[in-house]
CSV table of C-alpha atoms in Angstrom, one decimal:
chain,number,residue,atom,x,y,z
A,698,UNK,CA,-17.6,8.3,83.6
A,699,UNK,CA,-20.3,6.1,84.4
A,700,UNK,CA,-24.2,7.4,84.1
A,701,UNK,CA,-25.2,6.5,87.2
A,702,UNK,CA,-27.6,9.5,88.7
A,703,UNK,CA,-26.9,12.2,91.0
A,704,UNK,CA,-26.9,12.1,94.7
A,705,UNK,CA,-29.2,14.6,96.6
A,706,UNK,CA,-27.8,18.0,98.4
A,707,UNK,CA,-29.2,17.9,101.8
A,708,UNK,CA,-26.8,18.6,104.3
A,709,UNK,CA,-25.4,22.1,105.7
A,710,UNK,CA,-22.8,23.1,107.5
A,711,UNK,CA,-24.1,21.8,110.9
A,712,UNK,CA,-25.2,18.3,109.8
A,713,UNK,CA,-21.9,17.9,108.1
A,714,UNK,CA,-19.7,19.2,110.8
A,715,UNK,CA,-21.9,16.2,113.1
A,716,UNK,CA,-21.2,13.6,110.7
A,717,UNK,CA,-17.5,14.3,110.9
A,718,UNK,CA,-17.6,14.8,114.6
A,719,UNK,CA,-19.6,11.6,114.5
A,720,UNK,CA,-17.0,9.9,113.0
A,721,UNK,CA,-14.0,10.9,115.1
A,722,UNK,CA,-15.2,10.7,118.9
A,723,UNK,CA,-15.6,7.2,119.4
A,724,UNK,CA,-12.3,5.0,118.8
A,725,UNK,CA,-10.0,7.8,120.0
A,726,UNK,CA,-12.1,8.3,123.1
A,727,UNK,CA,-12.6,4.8,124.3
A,728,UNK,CA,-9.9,2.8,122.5
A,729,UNK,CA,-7.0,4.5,121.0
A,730,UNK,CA,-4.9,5.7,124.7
A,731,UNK,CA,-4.7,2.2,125.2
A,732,UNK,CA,-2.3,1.0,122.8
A,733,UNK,CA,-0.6,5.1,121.9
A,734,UNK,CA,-0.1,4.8,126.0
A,735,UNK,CA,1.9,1.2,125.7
A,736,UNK,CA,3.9,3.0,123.0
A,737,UNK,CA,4.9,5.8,124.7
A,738,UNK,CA,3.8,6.1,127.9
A,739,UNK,CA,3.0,9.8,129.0
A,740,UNK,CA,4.6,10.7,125.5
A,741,UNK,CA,1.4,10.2,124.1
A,742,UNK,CA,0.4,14.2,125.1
A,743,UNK,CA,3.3,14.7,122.5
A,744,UNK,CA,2.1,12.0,120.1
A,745,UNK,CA,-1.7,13.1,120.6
A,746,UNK,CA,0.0,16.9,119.4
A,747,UNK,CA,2.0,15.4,116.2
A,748,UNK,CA,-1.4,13.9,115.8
A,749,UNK,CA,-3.4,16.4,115.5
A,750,UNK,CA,-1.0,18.6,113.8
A,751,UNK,CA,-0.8,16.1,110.6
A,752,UNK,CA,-4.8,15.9,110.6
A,753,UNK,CA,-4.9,19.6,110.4
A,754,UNK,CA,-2.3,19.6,107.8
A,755,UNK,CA,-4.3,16.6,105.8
A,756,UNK,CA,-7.8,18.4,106.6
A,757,UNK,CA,-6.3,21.6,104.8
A,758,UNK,CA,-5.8,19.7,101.7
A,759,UNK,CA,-9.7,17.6,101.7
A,760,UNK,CA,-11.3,21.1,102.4
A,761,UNK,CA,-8.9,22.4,99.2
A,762,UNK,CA,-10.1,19.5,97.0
A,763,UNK,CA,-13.5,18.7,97.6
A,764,UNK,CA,-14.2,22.7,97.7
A,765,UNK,CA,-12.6,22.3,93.9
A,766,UNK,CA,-14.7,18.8,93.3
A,767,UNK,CA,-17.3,18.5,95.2
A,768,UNK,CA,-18.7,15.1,94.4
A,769,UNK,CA,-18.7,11.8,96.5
A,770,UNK,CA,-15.6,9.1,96.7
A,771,UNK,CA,-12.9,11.8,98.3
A,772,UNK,CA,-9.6,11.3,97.8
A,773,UNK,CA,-10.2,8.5,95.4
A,774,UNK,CA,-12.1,11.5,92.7
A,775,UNK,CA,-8.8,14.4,93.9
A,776,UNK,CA,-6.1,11.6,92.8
A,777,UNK,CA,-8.0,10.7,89.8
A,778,UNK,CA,-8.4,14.0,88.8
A,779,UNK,CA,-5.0,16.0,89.7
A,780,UNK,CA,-2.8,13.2,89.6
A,781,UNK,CA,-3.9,9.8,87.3
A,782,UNK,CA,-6.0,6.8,87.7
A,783,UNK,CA,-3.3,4.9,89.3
A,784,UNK,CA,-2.9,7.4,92.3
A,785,UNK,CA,-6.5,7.7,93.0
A,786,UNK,CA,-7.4,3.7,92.8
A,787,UNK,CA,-4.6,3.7,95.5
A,788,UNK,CA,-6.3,6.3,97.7
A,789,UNK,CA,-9.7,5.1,97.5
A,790,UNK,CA,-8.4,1.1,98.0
A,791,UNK,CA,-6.3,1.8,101.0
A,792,UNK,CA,-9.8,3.9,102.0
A,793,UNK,CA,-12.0,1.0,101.5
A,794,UNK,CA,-10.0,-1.8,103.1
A,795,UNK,CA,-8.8,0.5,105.8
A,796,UNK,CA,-12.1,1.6,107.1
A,797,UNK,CA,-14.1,-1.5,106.6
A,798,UNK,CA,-11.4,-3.3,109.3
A,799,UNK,CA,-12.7,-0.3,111.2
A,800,UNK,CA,-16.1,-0.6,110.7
A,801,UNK,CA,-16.0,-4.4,111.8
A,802,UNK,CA,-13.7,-3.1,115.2
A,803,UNK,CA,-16.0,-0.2,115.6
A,804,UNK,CA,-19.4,-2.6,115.7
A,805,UNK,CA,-17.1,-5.2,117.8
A,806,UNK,CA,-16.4,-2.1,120.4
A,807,UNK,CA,-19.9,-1.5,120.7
A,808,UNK,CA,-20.7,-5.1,121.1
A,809,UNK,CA,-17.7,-5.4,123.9
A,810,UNK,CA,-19.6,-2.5,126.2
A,811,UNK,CA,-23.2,-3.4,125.2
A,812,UNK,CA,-23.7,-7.3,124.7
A,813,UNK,CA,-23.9,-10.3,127.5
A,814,UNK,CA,-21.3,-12.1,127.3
A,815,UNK,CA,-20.6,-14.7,124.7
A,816,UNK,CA,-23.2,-13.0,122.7
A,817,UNK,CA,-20.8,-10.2,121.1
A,818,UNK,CA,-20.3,-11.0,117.7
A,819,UNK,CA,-24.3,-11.6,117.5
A,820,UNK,CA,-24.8,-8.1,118.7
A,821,UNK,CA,-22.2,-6.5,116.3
A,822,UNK,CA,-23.7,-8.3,113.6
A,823,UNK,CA,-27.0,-6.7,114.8
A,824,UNK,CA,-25.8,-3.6,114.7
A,825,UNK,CA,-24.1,-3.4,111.4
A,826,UNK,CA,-27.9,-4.3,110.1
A,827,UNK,CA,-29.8,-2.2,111.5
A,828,UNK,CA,-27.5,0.8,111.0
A,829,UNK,CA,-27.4,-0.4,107.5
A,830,UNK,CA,-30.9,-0.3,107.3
A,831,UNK,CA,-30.8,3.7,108.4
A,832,UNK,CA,-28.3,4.7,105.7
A,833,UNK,CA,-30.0,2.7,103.3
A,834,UNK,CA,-33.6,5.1,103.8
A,835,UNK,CA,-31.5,7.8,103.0
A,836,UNK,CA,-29.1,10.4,104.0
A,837,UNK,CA,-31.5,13.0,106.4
A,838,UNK,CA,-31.8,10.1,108.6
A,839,UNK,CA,-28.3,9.4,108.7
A,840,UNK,CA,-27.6,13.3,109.9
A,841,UNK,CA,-30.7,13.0,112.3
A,842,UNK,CA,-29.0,9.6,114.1
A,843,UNK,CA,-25.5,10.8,114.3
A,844,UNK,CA,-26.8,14.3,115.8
A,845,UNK,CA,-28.3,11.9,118.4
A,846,UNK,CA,-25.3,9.9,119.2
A,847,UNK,CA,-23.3,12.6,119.2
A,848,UNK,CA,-25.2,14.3,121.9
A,849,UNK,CA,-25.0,11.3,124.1
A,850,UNK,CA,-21.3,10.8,123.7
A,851,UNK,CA,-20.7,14.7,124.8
A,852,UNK,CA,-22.9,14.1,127.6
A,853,UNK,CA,-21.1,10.9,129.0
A,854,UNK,CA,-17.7,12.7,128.2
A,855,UNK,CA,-18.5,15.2,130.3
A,856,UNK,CA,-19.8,13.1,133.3
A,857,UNK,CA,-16.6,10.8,133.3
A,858,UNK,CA,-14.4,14.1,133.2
A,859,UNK,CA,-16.5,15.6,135.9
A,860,UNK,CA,-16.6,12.1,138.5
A,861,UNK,CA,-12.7,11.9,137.6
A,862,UNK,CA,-11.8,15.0,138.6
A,863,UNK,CA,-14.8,15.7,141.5
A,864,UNK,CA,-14.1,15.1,144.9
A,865,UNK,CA,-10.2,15.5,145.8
A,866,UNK,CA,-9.0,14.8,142.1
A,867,UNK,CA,-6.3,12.6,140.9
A,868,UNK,CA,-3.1,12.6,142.1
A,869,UNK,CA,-1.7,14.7,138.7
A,870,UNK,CA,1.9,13.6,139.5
A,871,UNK,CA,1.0,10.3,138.4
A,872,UNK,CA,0.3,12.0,134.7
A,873,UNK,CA,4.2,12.6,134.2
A,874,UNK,CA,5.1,8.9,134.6
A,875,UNK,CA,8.9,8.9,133.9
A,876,UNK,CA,8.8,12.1,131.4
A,877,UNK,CA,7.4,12.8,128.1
A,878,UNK,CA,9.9,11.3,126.0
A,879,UNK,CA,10.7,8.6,128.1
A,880,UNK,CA,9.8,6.3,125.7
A,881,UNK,CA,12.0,8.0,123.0
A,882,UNK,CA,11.2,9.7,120.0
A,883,UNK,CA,10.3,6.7,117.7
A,884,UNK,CA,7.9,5.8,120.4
A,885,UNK,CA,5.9,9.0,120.6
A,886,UNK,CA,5.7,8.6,116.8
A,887,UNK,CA,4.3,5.6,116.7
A,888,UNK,CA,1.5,6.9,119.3
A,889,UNK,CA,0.9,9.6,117.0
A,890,UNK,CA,0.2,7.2,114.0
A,891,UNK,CA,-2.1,4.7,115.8
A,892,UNK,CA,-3.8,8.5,117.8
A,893,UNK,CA,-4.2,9.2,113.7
A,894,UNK,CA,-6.6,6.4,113.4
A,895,UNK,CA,-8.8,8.5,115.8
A,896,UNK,CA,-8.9,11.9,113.9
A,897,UNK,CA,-10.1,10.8,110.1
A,898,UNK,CA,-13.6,10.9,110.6
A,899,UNK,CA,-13.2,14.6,109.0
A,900,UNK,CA,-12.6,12.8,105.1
A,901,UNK,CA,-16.1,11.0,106.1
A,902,UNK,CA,-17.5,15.0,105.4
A,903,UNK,CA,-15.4,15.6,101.9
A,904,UNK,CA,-16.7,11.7,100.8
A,905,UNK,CA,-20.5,12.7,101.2
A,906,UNK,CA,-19.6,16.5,98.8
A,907,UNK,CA,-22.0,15.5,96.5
A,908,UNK,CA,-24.5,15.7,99.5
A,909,UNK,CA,-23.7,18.9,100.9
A,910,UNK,CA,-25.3,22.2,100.0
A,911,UNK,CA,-23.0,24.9,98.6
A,912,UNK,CA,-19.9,22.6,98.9
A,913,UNK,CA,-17.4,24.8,98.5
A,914,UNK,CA,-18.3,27.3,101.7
A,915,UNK,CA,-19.7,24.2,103.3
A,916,UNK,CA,-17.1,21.5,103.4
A,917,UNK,CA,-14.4,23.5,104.2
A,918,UNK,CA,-16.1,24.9,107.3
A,919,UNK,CA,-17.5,21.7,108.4
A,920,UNK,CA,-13.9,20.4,108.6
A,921,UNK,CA,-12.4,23.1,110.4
A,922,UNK,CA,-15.2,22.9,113.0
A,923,UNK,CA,-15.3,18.8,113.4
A,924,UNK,CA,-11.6,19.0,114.0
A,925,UNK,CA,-11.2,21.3,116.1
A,926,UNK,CA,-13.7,20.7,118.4
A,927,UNK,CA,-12.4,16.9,118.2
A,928,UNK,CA,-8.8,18.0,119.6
A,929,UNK,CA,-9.9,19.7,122.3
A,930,UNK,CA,-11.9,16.4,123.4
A,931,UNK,CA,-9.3,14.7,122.8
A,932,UNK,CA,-6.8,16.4,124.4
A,933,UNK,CA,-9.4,17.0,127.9
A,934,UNK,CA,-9.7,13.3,128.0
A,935,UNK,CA,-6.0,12.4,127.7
A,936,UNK,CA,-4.9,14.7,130.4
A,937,UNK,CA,-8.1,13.2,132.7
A,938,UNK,CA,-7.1,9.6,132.0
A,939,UNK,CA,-3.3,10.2,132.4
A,940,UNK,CA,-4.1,12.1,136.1
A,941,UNK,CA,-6.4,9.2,137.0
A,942,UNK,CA,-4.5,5.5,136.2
A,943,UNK,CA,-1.1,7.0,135.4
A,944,UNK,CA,0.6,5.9,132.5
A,945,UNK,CA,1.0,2.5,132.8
A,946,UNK,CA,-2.5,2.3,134.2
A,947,UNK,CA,-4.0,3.3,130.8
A,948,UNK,CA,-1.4,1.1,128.8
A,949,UNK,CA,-3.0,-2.0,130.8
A,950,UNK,CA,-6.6,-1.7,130.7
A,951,UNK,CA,-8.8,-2.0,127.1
A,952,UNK,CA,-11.5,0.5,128.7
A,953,UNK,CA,-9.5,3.3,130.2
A,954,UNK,CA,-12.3,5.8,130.5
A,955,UNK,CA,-14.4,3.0,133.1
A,956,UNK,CA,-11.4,2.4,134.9
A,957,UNK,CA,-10.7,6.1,135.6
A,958,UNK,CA,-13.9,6.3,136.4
A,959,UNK,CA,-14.3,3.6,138.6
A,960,UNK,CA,-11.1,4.6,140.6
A,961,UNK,CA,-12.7,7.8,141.6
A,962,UNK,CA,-15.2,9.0,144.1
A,963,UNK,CA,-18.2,9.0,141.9
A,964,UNK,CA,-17.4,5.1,140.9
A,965,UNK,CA,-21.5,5.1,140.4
A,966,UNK,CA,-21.6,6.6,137.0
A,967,UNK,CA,-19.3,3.8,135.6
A,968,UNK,CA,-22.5,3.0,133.5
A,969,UNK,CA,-23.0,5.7,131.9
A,970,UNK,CA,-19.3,5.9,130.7
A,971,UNK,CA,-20.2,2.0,129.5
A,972,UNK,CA,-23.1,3.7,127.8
A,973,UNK,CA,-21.2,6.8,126.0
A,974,UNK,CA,-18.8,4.2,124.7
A,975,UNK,CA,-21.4,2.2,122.8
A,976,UNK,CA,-23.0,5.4,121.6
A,977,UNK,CA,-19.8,6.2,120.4
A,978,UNK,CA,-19.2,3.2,118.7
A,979,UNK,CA,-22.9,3.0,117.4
A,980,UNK,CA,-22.2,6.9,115.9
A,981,UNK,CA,-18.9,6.1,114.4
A,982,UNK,CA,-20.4,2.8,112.6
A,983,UNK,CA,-23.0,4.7,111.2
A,984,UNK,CA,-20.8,7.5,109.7
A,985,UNK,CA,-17.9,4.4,108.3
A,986,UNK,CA,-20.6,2.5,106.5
A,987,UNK,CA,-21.5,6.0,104.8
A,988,UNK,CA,-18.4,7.1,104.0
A,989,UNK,CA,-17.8,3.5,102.5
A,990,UNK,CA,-20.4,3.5,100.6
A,991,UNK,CA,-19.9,7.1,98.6
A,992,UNK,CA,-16.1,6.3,97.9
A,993,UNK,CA,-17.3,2.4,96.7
A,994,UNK,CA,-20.1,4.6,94.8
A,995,UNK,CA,-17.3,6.5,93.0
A,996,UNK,CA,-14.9,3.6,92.4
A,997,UNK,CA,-17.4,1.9,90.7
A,998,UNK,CA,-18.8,5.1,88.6
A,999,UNK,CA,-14.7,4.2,87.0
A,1000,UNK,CA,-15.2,0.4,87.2
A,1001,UNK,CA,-12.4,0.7,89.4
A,1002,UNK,CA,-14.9,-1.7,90.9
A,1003,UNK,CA,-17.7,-3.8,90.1
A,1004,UNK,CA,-19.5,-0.9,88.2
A,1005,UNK,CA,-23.4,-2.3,89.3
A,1006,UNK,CA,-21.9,-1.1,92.5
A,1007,UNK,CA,-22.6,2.5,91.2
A,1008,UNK,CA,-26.2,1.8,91.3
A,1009,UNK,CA,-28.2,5.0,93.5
A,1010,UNK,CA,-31.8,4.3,94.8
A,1011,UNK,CA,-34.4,6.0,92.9
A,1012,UNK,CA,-36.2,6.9,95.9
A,1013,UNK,CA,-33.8,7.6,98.9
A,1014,UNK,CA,-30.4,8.7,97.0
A,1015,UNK,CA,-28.3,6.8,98.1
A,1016,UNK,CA,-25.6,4.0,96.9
A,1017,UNK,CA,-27.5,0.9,98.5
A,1018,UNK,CA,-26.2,-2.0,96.6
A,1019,UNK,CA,-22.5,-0.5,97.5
A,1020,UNK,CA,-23.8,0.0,101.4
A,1021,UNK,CA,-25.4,-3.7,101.3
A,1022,UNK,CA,-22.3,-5.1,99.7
A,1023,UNK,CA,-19.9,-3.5,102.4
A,1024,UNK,CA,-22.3,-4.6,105.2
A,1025,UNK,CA,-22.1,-8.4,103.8
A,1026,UNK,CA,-18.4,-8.0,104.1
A,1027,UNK,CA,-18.4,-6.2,107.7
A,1028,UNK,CA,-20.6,-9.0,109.0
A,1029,UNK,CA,-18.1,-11.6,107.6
A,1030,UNK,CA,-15.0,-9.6,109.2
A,1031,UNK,CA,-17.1,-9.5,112.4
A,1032,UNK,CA,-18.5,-13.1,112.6
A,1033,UNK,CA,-14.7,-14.7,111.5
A,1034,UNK,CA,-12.2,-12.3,112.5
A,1035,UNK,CA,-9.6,-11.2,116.0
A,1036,UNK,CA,-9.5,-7.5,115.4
A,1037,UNK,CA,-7.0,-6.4,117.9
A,1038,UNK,CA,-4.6,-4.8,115.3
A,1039,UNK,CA,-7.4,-3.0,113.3
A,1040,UNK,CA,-6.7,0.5,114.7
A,1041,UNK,CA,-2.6,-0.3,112.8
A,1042,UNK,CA,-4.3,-1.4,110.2
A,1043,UNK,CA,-6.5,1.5,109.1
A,1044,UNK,CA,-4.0,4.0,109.8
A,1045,UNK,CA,-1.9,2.7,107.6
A,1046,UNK,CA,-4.7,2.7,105.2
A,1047,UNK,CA,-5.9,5.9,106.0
A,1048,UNK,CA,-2.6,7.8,106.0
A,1049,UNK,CA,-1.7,6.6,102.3
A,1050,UNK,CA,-5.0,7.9,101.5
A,1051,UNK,CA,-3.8,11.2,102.9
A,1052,UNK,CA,-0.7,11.3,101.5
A,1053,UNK,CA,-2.6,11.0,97.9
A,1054,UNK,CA,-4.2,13.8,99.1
A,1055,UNK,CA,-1.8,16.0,100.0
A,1056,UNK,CA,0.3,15.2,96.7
A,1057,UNK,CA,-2.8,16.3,95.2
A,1058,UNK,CA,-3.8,19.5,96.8
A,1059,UNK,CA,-0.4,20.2,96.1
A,1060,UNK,CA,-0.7,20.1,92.4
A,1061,UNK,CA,-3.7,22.8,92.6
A,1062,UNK,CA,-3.7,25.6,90.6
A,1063,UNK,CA,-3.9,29.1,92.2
A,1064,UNK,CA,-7.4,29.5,92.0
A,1065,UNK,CA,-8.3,26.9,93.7
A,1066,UNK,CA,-5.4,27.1,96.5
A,1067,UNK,CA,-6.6,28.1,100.1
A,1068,UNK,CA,-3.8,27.1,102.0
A,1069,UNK,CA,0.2,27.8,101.5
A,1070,UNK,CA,1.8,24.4,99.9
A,1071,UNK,CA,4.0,24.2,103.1
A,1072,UNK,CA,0.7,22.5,104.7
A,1073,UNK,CA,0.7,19.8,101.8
A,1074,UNK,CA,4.0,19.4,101.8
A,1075,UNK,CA,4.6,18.9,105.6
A,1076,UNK,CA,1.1,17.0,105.4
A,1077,UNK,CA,3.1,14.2,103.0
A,1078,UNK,CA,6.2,13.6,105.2
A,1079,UNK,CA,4.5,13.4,107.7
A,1080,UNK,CA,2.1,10.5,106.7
A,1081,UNK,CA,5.3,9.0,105.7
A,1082,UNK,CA,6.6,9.2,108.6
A,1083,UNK,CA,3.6,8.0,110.6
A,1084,UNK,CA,3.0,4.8,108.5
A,1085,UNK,CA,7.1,4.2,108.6
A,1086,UNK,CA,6.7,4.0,112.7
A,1087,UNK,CA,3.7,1.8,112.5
A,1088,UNK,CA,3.6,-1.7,114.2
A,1089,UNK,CA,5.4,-4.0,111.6
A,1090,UNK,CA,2.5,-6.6,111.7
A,1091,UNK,CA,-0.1,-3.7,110.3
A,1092,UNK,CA,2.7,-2.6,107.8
A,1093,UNK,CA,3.1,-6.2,106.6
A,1094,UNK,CA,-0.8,-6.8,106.6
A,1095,UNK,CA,-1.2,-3.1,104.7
A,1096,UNK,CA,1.7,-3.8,102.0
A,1097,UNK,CA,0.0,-7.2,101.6
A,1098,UNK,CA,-3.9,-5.5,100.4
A,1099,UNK,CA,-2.5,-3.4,98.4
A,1100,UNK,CA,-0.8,-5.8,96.2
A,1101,UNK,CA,-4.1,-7.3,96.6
A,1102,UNK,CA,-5.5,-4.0,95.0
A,1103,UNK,CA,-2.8,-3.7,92.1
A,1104,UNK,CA,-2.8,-7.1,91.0
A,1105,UNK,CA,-6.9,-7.0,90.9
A,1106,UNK,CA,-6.6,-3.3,89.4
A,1107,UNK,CA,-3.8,-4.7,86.9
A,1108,UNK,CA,-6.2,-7.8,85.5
A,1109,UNK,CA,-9.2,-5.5,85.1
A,1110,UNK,CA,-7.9,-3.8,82.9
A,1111,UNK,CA,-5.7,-6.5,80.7
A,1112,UNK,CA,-10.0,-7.9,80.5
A,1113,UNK,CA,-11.1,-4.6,79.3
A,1114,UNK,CA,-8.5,-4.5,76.5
């Protein structure tokens, strides 16, 4: 274990729950019905259900482990420590490649909504900087921002919901489409798995543990609360956009929530909607380049990476030379790079990472269980399941990094013997 000092405790249970509801509303909510809608039409209600249900199963396990270690890096630190060095590298590469794809799509988003045309990539760029620049002076402001954003995003949630449904409404028979599983069962699945990508800003919470005060009351909680409060957002918004465009509607347009909008008799708040999005975007950049950095922070603490990557600021506490690092590299992405099939991508990332997880949690001793091992157990088929269902081009692209990860993983350690 490297020396590299302690992060400070700052965060409670309210901070944290923002941070994780930070991370969550903002590619669901403006991005994700597209493509789960394509997949299975109005069979993503059922998808947006299987969904959730495997996040609450994979939250269970986080809030188990990081209540037992609560220290930063996540699921990386549970593998390593219930299960090997192997299984955790695994976890926290498929972390770290996962979410910086999403970081890049996340600034890109915000940069779609926010920049003049032709000037997007500058803008993204721009805003991976400067929101580098806030994690970088230390966590506090990182809380304060997000509790910001967050605010916003409710607000212009709540005005597209209300200029949807004000005036006569939707026509809600156009929610049905042709029926819920229509597009057949392997199609709701795969809506489930990309709708996934949207719910795991939670393990953003359980990466910072080493940042929370009394972790093991604290991260627990602040799970529970950022999910649930997530579903029901999620699942208001799905019914609103389903009632408005129909299913193939939302299948056909890249910024569903505008076009509902627009369609209905209070077309004048469009703006705001345009607005919310790249608040949402902005709060779920911020929260990915934080979660990045603590899991790079702990990778590095096992030269699992380049260990002057476990470097902490003597003054603001935090992992700057990983955060810098990861910034470079979401800048690259950004400037070079079509990220269309990012959301595939990171979920098949991010469910691997769960599945660790779950494997782990499973292994816990009594002591430390707070959940029956049917949640872990249904938790791990189910990510199996998810990532099986996945788009074959993100499969082939995930399978592809992680040899990446092995083989690197597999020389490091031939040089250290």
């Amino acid at each position: 274990m490297s020396n590299s000092p302690a992060l400070a405790r700052r965060l409670g249970t309210f901070d944290a729950s923002l941070i994780g509801l930070g991370s969550m509303i903002g590619a669901g909510v403006f991005a994700a019905f597209t493509p789960a809608a394509a997949a299975a039409g109005s069979g993503l209600l059922v998808g947006l259900v299987v969904a959730a249900f495997v996040a609450f199963c994979n939250a269970t396990s986080s809030a188990q482990l990081a209540a037992a270690y609560p220290t930063s890096g996540g699921t990386y630190v549970y593998g390593r420590e219930r299960l090997g060095p192997w299984p955790g590298f695994l976890a926290g590469w498929g972390f770290v490649i996962g979410k910086t794809a999403s970081a890049a799509a996340m600034a890109m988003t915000f940069a779609a909504y926010a920049a003049p045309q032709g000037w997007e990539r500058p803008v993204a760029i721009a805003a991976v900087v400067v929101l580098t620049a806030v994690n970088y002076h230390g966590v506090t402001r990182t809380a304060g921002l997000t509790r910001i954003l967050v605010v916003g995003v409710l607000a212009a949630l709540a005005i597209a919901v209300a200029a949807v449904w004000g005036g006569s409404g939707p026509d809600v028979g156009t929610m049905a489409g042709e029926g819920l599983v229509a597009s057949g069962w392997y199609g709701i699945l795969q809506s489930a798995g990309l709708l996934f990508f949207a719910f795991a800003g939670y393990a953003r919470i359980a990466t910072m543990g080493e940042e929370v005060r009394a972790p093991r009351r604290t991260i627990p909680r602040a799970i529970s609360i950022a999910l649930g409060i997530t579903i029901v957002i999620y699942a208001v918004i799905a019914v609103t956009l389903l009632a408005a465009l129909g299913p193939e509607g939302v299948a056909e347009t890249p910024t569903p929530m505008a076009d509902a909008v627009s369609a209905g008799s209070m077309s004048w708040s469009t703006p705001v909607v345009r607005v919310g999005a790249a608040i949402a975007s902005l709060g779920a950049l911020l929260a990915l380049i934080a979660g990045l950095g603590r899991t790079s922070l702990a990778m590095a603490r096992e030269h699992d990476l380049p260990s002057w990557l476990a470097a902490v600021h003597p003054r603001y506490k935090v992992p700057h030379r990983a955060e810098i690092t990861l910034a470079v590299v979401i800048c690259v992405i950004v400037a070079l790079a079509d990220l269309r099939g990012a959301i595939g991508f990171s979920s098949f990332g991010v469910l691997l990472y769960y599945l660790v997880a779950n494997i782990a949690a499973y292994t816990q001793p009594a002591h430390d269980r707070r959940y029956p091992k049917a949640l872990q157990i249904t938790g791990a088929l189910a990510c199996v399941a998810l990532v099986a269902t996945l788009p074959p081009l993100s499969v082939g692209l995930g399978v592809l990094m992680f040899a990446v990860g092995i083989v690197y993983r597999l020389l490091r350690l031939r040089a250290a013997r």
